[in-house]
Short mmCIF file of C-alpha atoms and ligand atoms in Angstrom, two decimals:
data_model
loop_
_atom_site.label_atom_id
_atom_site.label_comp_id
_atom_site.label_asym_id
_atom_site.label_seq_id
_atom_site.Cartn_x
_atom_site.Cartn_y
_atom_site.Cartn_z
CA UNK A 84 -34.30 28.72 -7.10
CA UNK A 85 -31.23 27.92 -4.89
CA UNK A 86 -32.91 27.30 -1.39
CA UNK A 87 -31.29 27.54 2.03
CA UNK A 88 -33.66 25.96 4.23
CA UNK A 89 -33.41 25.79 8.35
CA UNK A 90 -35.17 23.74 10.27
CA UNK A 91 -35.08 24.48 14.16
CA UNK A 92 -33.19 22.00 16.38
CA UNK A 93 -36.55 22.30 18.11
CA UNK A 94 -38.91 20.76 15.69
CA UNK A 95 -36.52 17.85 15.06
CA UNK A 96 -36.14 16.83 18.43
CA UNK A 97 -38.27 18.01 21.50
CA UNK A 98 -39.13 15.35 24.12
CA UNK A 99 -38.00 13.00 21.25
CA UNK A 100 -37.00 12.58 17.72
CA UNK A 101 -39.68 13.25 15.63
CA UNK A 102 -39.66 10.62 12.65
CA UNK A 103 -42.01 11.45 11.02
CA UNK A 104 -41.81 15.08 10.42
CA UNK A 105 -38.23 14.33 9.43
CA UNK A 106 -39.59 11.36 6.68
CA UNK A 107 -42.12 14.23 5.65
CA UNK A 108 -39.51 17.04 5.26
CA UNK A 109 -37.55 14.51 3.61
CA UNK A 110 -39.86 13.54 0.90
CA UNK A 111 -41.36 17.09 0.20
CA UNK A 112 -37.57 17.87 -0.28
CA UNK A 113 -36.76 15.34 -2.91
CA UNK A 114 -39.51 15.99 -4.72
CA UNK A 115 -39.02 19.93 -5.35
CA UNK A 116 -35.14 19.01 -5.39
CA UNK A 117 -36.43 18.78 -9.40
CA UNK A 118 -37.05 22.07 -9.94
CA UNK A 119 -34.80 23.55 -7.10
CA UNK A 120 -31.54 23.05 -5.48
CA UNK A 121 -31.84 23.00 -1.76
CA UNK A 122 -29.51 23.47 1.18
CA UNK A 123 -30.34 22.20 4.58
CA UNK A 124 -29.48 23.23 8.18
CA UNK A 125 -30.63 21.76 10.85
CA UNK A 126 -30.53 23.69 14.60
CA UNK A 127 -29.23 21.73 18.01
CA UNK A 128 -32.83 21.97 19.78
CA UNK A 129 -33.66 20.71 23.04
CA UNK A 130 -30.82 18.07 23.41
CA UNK A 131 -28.26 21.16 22.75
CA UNK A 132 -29.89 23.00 25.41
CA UNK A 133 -29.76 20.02 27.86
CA UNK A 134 -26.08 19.25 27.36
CA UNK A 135 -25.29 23.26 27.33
CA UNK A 136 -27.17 23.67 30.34
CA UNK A 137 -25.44 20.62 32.38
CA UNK A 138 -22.24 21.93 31.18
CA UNK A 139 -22.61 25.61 32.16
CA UNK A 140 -23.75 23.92 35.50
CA UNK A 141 -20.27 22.16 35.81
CA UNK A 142 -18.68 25.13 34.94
CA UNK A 143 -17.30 25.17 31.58
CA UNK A 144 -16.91 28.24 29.18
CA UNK A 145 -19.32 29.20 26.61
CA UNK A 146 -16.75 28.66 23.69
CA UNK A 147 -16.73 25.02 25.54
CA UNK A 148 -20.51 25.17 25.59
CA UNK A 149 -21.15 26.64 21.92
CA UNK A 150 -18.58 23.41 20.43
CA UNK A 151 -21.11 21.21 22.27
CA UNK A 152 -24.04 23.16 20.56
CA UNK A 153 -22.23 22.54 17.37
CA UNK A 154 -21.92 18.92 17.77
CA UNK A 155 -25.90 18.19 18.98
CA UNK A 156 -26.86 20.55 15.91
CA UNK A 157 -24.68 17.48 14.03
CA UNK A 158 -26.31 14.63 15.26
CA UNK A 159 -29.95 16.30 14.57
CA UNK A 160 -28.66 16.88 10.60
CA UNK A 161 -27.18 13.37 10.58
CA UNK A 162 -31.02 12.42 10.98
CA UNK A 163 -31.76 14.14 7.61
CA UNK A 164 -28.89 12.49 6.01
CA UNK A 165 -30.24 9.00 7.00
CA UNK A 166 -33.82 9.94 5.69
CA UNK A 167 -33.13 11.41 2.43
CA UNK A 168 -30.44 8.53 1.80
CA UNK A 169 -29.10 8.61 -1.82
CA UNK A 170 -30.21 12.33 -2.56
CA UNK A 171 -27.96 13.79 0.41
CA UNK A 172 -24.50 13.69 0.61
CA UNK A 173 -22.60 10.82 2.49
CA UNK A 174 -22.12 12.86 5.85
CA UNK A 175 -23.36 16.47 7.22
CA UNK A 176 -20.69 19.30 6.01
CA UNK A 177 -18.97 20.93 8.45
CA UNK A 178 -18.24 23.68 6.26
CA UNK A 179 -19.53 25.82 3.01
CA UNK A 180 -16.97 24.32 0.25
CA UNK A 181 -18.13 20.88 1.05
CA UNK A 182 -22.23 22.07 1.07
CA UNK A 183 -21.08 23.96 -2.46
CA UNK A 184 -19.14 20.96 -3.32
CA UNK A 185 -22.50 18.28 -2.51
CA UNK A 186 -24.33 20.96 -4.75
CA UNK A 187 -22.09 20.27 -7.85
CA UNK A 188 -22.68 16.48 -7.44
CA UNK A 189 -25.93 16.98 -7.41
CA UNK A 190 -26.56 15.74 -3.70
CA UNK A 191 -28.27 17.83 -1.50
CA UNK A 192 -25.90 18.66 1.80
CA UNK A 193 -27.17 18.85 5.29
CA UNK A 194 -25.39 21.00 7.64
CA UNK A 195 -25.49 21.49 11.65
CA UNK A 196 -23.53 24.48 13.42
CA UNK A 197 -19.92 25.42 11.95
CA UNK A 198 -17.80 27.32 14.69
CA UNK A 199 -18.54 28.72 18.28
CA UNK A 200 -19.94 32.25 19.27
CA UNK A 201 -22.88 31.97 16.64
CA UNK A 202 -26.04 29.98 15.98
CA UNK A 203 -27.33 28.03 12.70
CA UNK A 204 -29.28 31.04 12.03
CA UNK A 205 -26.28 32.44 11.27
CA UNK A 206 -24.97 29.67 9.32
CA UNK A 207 -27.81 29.58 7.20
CA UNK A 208 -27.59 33.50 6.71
CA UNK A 209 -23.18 33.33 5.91
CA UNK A 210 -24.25 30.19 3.81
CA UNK A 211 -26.90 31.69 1.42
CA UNK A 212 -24.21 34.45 0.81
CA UNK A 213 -21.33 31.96 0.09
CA UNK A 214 -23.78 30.05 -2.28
CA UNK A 215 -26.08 33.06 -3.63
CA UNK A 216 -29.03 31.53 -2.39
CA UNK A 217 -32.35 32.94 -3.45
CA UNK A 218 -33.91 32.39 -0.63
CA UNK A 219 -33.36 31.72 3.21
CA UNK A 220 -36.53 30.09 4.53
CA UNK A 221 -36.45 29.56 7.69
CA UNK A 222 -38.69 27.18 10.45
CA UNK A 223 -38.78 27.15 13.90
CA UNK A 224 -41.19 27.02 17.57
CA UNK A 225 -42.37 30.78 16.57
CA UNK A 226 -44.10 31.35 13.55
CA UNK A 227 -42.47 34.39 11.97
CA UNK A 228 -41.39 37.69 13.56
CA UNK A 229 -42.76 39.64 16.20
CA UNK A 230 -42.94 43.22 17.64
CA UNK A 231 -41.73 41.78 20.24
CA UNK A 232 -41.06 38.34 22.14
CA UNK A 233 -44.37 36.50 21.91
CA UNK A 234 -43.29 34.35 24.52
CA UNK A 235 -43.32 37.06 27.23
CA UNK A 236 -45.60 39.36 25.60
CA UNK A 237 -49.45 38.42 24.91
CA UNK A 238 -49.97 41.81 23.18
CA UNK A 239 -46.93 40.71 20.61
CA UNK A 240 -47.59 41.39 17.04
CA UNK A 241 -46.68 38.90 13.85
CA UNK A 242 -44.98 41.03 11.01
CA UNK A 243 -45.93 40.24 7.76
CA UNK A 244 -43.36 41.68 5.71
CA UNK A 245 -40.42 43.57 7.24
CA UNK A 246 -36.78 45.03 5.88
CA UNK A 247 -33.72 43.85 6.67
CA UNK A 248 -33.40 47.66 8.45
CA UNK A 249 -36.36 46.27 10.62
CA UNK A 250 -35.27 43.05 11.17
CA UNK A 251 -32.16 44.15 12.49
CA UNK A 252 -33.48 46.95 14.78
CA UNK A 253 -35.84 44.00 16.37
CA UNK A 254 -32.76 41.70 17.20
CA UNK A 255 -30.16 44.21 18.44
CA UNK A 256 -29.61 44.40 21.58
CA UNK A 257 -29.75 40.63 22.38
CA UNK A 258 -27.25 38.94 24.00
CA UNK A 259 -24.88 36.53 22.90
CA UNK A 260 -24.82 33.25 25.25
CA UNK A 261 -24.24 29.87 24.26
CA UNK A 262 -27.93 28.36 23.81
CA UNK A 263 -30.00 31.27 24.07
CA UNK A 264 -32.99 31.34 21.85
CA UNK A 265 -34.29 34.64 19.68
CA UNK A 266 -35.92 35.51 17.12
CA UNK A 267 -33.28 35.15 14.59
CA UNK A 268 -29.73 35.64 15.90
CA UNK A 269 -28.38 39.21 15.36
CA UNK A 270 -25.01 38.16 13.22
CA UNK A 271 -27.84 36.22 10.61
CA UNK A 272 -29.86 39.55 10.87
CA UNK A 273 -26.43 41.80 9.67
CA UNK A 274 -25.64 39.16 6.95
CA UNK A 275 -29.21 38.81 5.85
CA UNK A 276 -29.29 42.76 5.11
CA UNK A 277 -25.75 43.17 3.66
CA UNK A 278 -26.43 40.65 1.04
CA UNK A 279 -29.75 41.62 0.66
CA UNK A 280 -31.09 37.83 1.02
CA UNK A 281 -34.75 37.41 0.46
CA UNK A 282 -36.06 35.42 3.80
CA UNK A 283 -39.20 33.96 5.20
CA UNK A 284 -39.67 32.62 8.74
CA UNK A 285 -42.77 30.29 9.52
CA UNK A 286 -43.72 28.25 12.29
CA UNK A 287 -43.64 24.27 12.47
CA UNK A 288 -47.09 23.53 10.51
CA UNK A 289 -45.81 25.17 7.54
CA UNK A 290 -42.93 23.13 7.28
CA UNK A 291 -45.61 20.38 6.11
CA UNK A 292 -46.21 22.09 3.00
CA UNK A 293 -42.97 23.85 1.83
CA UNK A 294 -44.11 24.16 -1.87
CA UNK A 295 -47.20 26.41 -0.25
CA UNK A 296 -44.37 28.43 1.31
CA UNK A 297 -42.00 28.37 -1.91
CA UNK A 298 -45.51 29.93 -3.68
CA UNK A 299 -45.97 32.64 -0.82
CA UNK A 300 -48.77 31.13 0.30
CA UNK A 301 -47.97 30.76 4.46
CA UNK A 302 -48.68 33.07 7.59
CA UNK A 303 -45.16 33.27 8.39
CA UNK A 304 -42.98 36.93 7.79
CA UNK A 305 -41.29 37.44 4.82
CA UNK A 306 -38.11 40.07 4.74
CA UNK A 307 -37.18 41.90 1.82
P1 UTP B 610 -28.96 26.75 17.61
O1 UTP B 610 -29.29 27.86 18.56
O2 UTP B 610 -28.66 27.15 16.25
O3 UTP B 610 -30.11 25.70 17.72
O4 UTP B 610 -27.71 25.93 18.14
P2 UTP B 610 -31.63 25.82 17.16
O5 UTP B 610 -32.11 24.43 17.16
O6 UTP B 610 -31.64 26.59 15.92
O7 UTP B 610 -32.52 26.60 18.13
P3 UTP B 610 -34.13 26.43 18.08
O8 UTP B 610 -34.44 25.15 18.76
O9 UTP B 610 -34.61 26.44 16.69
O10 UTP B 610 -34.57 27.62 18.82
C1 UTP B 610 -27.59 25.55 19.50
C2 UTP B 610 -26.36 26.15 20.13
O11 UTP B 610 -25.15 25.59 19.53
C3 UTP B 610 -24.12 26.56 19.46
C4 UTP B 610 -24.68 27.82 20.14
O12 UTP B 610 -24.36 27.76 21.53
C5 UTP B 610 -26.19 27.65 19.94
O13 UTP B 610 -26.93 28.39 20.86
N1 UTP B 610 -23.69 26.79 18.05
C6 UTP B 610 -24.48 26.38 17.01
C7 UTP B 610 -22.47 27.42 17.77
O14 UTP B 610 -21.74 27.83 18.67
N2 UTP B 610 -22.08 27.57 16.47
C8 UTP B 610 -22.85 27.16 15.43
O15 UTP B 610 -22.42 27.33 14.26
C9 UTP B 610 -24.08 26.57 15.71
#
Protein backbone atom coordinates (compact mmCIF):
# COMPACT_ATOMS: atom_id res chain seq x y z
CA UNK A 1 0.00 0.00 0.00
CA UNK A 2 1.17 3.60 -0.73
CA UNK A 3 0.73 5.32 2.78
CA UNK A 4 0.33 9.02 3.52
CA UNK A 5 0.84 9.25 7.07
CA UNK A 6 0.36 12.65 9.38
CA UNK A 7 1.53 13.02 12.45
CA UNK A 8 0.18 16.16 14.46
CA UNK A 9 2.65 19.02 15.13
CA UNK A 10 1.20 18.32 18.56
CA UNK A 11 2.47 14.93 19.37
CA UNK A 12 5.96 15.82 18.12
CA UNK A 13 6.45 18.69 20.14
CA UNK A 14 4.25 19.83 23.18
CA UNK A 15 6.11 21.30 26.19
CA UNK A 16 9.13 19.67 24.38
CA UNK A 17 10.39 17.49 21.68
CA UNK A 18 9.42 14.22 22.23
CA UNK A 19 12.44 11.81 21.27
CA UNK A 20 11.31 9.10 21.80
CA UNK A 21 8.02 8.85 20.17
CA UNK A 22 9.83 10.24 17.15
CA UNK A 23 12.77 7.17 17.46
CA UNK A 24 9.57 4.88 17.84
CA UNK A 25 7.64 6.24 14.80
CA UNK A 26 10.83 6.08 13.14
CA UNK A 27 11.62 2.50 13.56
CA UNK A 28 7.97 1.12 13.17
CA UNK A 29 8.29 3.09 9.83
CA UNK A 30 11.36 1.45 8.45
CA UNK A 31 10.34 -1.65 9.23
CA UNK A 32 6.83 -1.75 7.27
CA UNK A 33 8.71 0.59 4.64
CA UNK A 34 9.29 -3.37 3.30
CA UNK A 35 6.09 -4.11 2.43
CA UNK A 36 4.78 -0.45 1.97
CA UNK A 37 5.82 2.83 0.66
CA UNK A 38 5.15 5.57 3.09
CA UNK A 39 4.81 9.33 2.95
CA UNK A 40 5.22 11.48 5.97
CA UNK A 41 3.85 14.87 7.14
CA UNK A 42 4.49 16.23 10.03
CA UNK A 43 2.04 19.29 11.58
CA UNK A 44 3.64 22.73 13.23
CA UNK A 45 2.19 21.92 16.89
CA UNK A 46 2.62 23.95 19.82
CA UNK A 47 5.80 25.92 18.74
CA UNK A 48 3.63 27.05 15.48
CA UNK A 49 1.01 28.19 17.70
CA UNK A 50 3.45 30.12 19.98
CA UNK A 51 5.22 31.97 17.17
CA UNK A 52 1.62 32.54 15.33
CA UNK A 53 0.22 33.76 18.39
CA UNK A 54 3.22 36.36 19.24
CA UNK A 55 3.01 37.41 15.75
CA UNK A 56 -0.76 38.05 15.46
CA UNK A 57 -0.01 39.94 18.81
CA UNK A 58 2.51 42.27 16.94
CA UNK A 59 0.24 42.64 14.33
CA UNK A 60 1.14 40.85 11.30
CA UNK A 61 -1.27 39.28 8.64
CA UNK A 62 -2.36 35.79 8.62
CA UNK A 63 -0.69 35.06 5.15
CA UNK A 64 2.46 36.43 7.35
CA UNK A 65 1.34 34.15 10.15
CA UNK A 66 0.40 30.90 8.01
CA UNK A 67 4.39 31.23 6.21
CA UNK A 68 5.51 31.07 9.85
CA UNK A 69 3.19 27.97 10.43
CA UNK A 70 4.80 26.55 7.38
CA UNK A 71 8.25 26.96 8.51
CA UNK A 72 7.71 25.46 12.42
CA UNK A 73 5.74 22.50 10.58
CA UNK A 74 9.54 22.28 8.80
CA UNK A 75 11.62 22.17 11.62
CA UNK A 76 9.21 19.44 13.41
CA UNK A 77 9.67 17.12 9.93
CA UNK A 78 13.40 17.92 9.89
CA UNK A 79 13.24 15.85 13.28
CA UNK A 80 11.99 12.78 11.31
CA UNK A 81 14.57 13.24 8.74
CA UNK A 82 17.38 13.11 11.41
CA UNK A 83 15.78 9.90 13.00
CA UNK A 84 15.12 7.79 10.12
CA UNK A 85 18.66 8.87 8.63
CA UNK A 86 19.56 6.85 5.47
CA UNK A 87 15.85 5.68 4.70
CA UNK A 88 14.54 9.44 4.34
CA UNK A 89 15.50 11.72 1.91
CA UNK A 90 18.39 14.30 2.49
CA UNK A 91 16.01 17.30 3.49
CA UNK A 92 12.01 17.70 4.10
CA UNK A 93 10.22 18.46 0.52
CA UNK A 94 8.70 21.48 0.19
CA UNK A 95 6.64 20.28 -2.51
CA UNK A 96 4.84 16.98 -4.13
CA UNK A 97 7.40 16.34 -7.21
CA UNK A 98 10.23 16.17 -4.80
CA UNK A 99 8.04 13.69 -2.11
CA UNK A 100 7.14 11.67 -5.63
CA UNK A 101 10.64 12.10 -6.66
CA UNK A 102 12.18 10.61 -2.84
CA UNK A 103 9.55 7.78 -3.64
CA UNK A 104 11.32 6.70 -6.93
CA UNK A 105 14.69 6.57 -5.08
CA UNK A 106 13.37 4.60 -2.79
CA UNK A 107 13.76 7.11 0.25
CA UNK A 108 10.95 7.85 2.19
CA UNK A 109 10.20 11.93 2.11
CA UNK A 110 9.10 13.90 5.07
CA UNK A 111 7.11 16.90 4.47
CA UNK A 112 5.93 20.01 6.76
CA UNK A 113 3.29 22.69 5.42
CA UNK A 114 3.58 23.77 1.57
CA UNK A 115 1.85 27.29 1.02
CA UNK A 116 -0.28 29.69 3.26
CA UNK A 117 -4.17 29.71 3.80
CA UNK A 118 -4.21 25.81 4.52
CA UNK A 119 -3.02 23.30 7.10
CA UNK A 120 -0.94 19.87 6.73
CA UNK A 121 -4.19 18.22 6.85
CA UNK A 122 -4.62 19.50 3.74
CA UNK A 123 -1.31 18.70 2.47
CA UNK A 124 -1.60 15.28 3.35
CA UNK A 125 -5.18 15.13 1.69
CA UNK A 126 -3.74 17.21 -2.01
CA UNK A 127 -0.68 14.82 -1.48
CA UNK A 128 -2.37 11.33 -1.39
CA UNK A 129 -4.20 12.58 -4.61
CA UNK A 130 -0.96 13.72 -6.41
CA UNK A 131 0.62 10.30 -5.40
CA UNK A 132 -2.60 7.89 -5.41
CA UNK A 133 -2.12 7.02 -2.01
CA UNK A 134 -4.13 4.18 -0.60
CA UNK A 135 -4.50 5.43 2.41
CA UNK A 136 -4.38 8.78 4.47
CA UNK A 137 -3.88 7.83 8.12
CA UNK A 138 -3.90 10.35 10.09
CA UNK A 139 -2.68 11.09 14.12
CA UNK A 140 -3.27 13.75 16.24
CA UNK A 141 -4.40 15.16 20.24
CA UNK A 142 -8.11 13.74 19.37
CA UNK A 143 -8.58 10.31 18.69
CA UNK A 144 -10.77 10.15 15.61
CA UNK A 145 -13.90 12.14 14.73
CA UNK A 146 -16.56 13.43 16.70
CA UNK A 147 -20.26 14.55 16.58
CA UNK A 148 -19.02 17.30 17.66
CA UNK A 149 -15.90 19.12 19.35
CA UNK A 150 -14.97 16.86 22.26
CA UNK A 151 -13.09 19.53 23.65
CA UNK A 152 -16.15 21.71 24.44
CA UNK A 153 -18.64 19.09 24.46
CA UNK A 154 -18.62 16.15 27.22
CA UNK A 155 -21.69 14.55 25.54
CA UNK A 156 -19.42 14.37 22.08
CA UNK A 157 -19.62 11.17 20.26
CA UNK A 158 -16.47 9.16 18.46
CA UNK A 159 -17.57 8.02 14.86
CA UNK A 160 -16.51 4.85 13.89
CA UNK A 161 -16.87 4.85 10.32
CA UNK A 162 -18.16 7.91 8.45
CA UNK A 163 -18.37 9.11 4.48
CA UNK A 164 -16.59 11.58 3.04
CA UNK A 165 -20.44 13.29 2.67
CA UNK A 166 -20.26 13.14 6.59
CA UNK A 167 -17.01 14.17 7.10
CA UNK A 168 -17.48 17.15 5.22
CA UNK A 169 -20.88 18.20 6.69
CA UNK A 170 -18.95 17.93 10.30
CA UNK A 171 -16.11 20.42 9.21
CA UNK A 172 -18.04 23.07 7.23
CA UNK A 173 -18.61 25.88 8.62
CA UNK A 174 -15.20 26.33 10.36
CA UNK A 175 -13.23 29.10 9.98
CA UNK A 176 -10.14 29.63 8.30
CA UNK A 177 -7.40 31.44 10.66
CA UNK A 178 -3.87 30.93 10.69
CA UNK A 179 -3.32 28.26 13.64
CA UNK A 180 -6.66 27.27 14.44
CA UNK A 181 -7.12 23.69 15.33
CA UNK A 182 -10.22 21.26 14.00
CA UNK A 183 -11.03 18.26 13.43
CA UNK A 184 -9.57 17.88 10.08
CA UNK A 185 -9.34 21.11 8.05
CA UNK A 186 -12.30 21.60 5.63
CA UNK A 187 -10.06 21.96 2.18
CA UNK A 188 -8.50 18.12 3.34
CA UNK A 189 -12.23 17.16 3.97
CA UNK A 190 -13.28 18.38 0.01
CA UNK A 191 -10.10 16.66 -1.37
CA UNK A 192 -10.50 13.59 0.75
CA UNK A 193 -14.15 13.06 -0.85
CA UNK A 194 -13.38 14.10 -4.47
CA UNK A 195 -10.71 11.55 -4.74
CA UNK A 196 -12.42 9.24 -2.78
CA UNK A 197 -9.22 8.60 -0.41
CA UNK A 198 -9.68 5.90 2.12
CA UNK A 199 -8.70 7.67 5.69
CA UNK A 200 -8.36 6.81 9.31
CA UNK A 201 -7.81 9.28 12.16
CA UNK A 202 -6.54 7.93 15.65
CA UNK A 203 -5.31 9.48 18.63
CA UNK A 204 -1.54 9.56 19.90
CA UNK A 205 -1.39 5.88 21.55
CA UNK A 206 -2.11 4.37 18.33
CA UNK A 207 0.62 5.88 16.66
CA UNK A 208 2.74 3.24 18.81
CA UNK A 209 1.49 0.46 16.89
CA UNK A 210 0.85 1.58 13.25
CA UNK A 211 0.90 -2.03 11.81
CA UNK A 212 -2.32 -2.59 14.38
CA UNK A 213 -3.77 0.42 12.57
CA UNK A 214 -2.55 -0.65 8.91
CA UNK A 215 -4.64 -4.17 10.00
CA UNK A 216 -7.82 -2.13 11.20
CA UNK A 217 -7.31 -3.01 14.42
CA UNK A 218 -7.46 0.75 16.40
CA UNK A 219 -10.37 2.84 18.06
CA UNK A 220 -9.79 5.64 15.85
CA UNK A 221 -12.60 6.60 12.73
CA UNK A 222 -12.14 5.31 9.56
CA UNK A 223 -13.80 7.27 6.33
CA UNK A 224 -14.81 5.59 3.35
P1 LIG B 1 -0.99 22.71 11.24
O1 LIG B 1 -2.28 23.28 11.71
O2 LIG B 1 -1.06 21.83 10.09
O3 LIG B 1 -0.30 22.05 12.49
O4 LIG B 1 0.03 23.87 10.88
P2 LIG B 1 -0.71 20.69 13.26
O5 LIG B 1 0.48 20.36 14.04
O6 LIG B 1 -1.24 19.72 12.29
O7 LIG B 1 -1.85 20.92 14.24
P3 LIG B 1 -2.09 19.89 15.47
O8 LIG B 1 -1.08 20.20 16.50
O9 LIG B 1 -2.00 18.50 15.00
O10 LIG B 1 -3.47 20.23 15.86
C1 LIG B 1 0.19 25.01 11.70
C2 LIG B 1 -0.17 26.28 10.98
O11 LIG B 1 0.77 26.53 9.90
C3 LIG B 1 0.13 27.14 8.79
C4 LIG B 1 -1.33 27.36 9.21
O12 LIG B 1 -1.42 28.65 9.82
C5 LIG B 1 -1.52 26.27 10.28
O13 LIG B 1 -2.58 26.56 11.15
N1 LIG B 1 0.26 26.29 7.56
C6 LIG B 1 0.62 24.98 7.66
C7 LIG B 1 0.03 26.84 6.30
O14 LIG B 1 -0.33 28.01 6.16
N2 LIG B 1 0.20 26.06 5.19
C8 LIG B 1 0.58 24.76 5.27
O15 LIG B 1 0.73 24.10 4.20
C9 LIG B 1 0.77 24.20 6.54
Amino acid sequence: MRIVLKIGGSLVFKDKIDVDLIKNVSKQIVSLSKTHEFLIVIGGGAIAREYIGALKDIGKDDTFLDIVGIEASRLNASLFIGALGEHAAVEVSKNFNHALSAIHLDKIPVLGGTHPGHTTDAVSSMLSEFVGADLFLRFTNVDGVYDKDPRKHPDAKKLEKISHGQLLEIVEGTKAKAGVNTVIDPLAAKILKRSNIKTVVCGKDELLSIKAVLEGKHKGTEIS
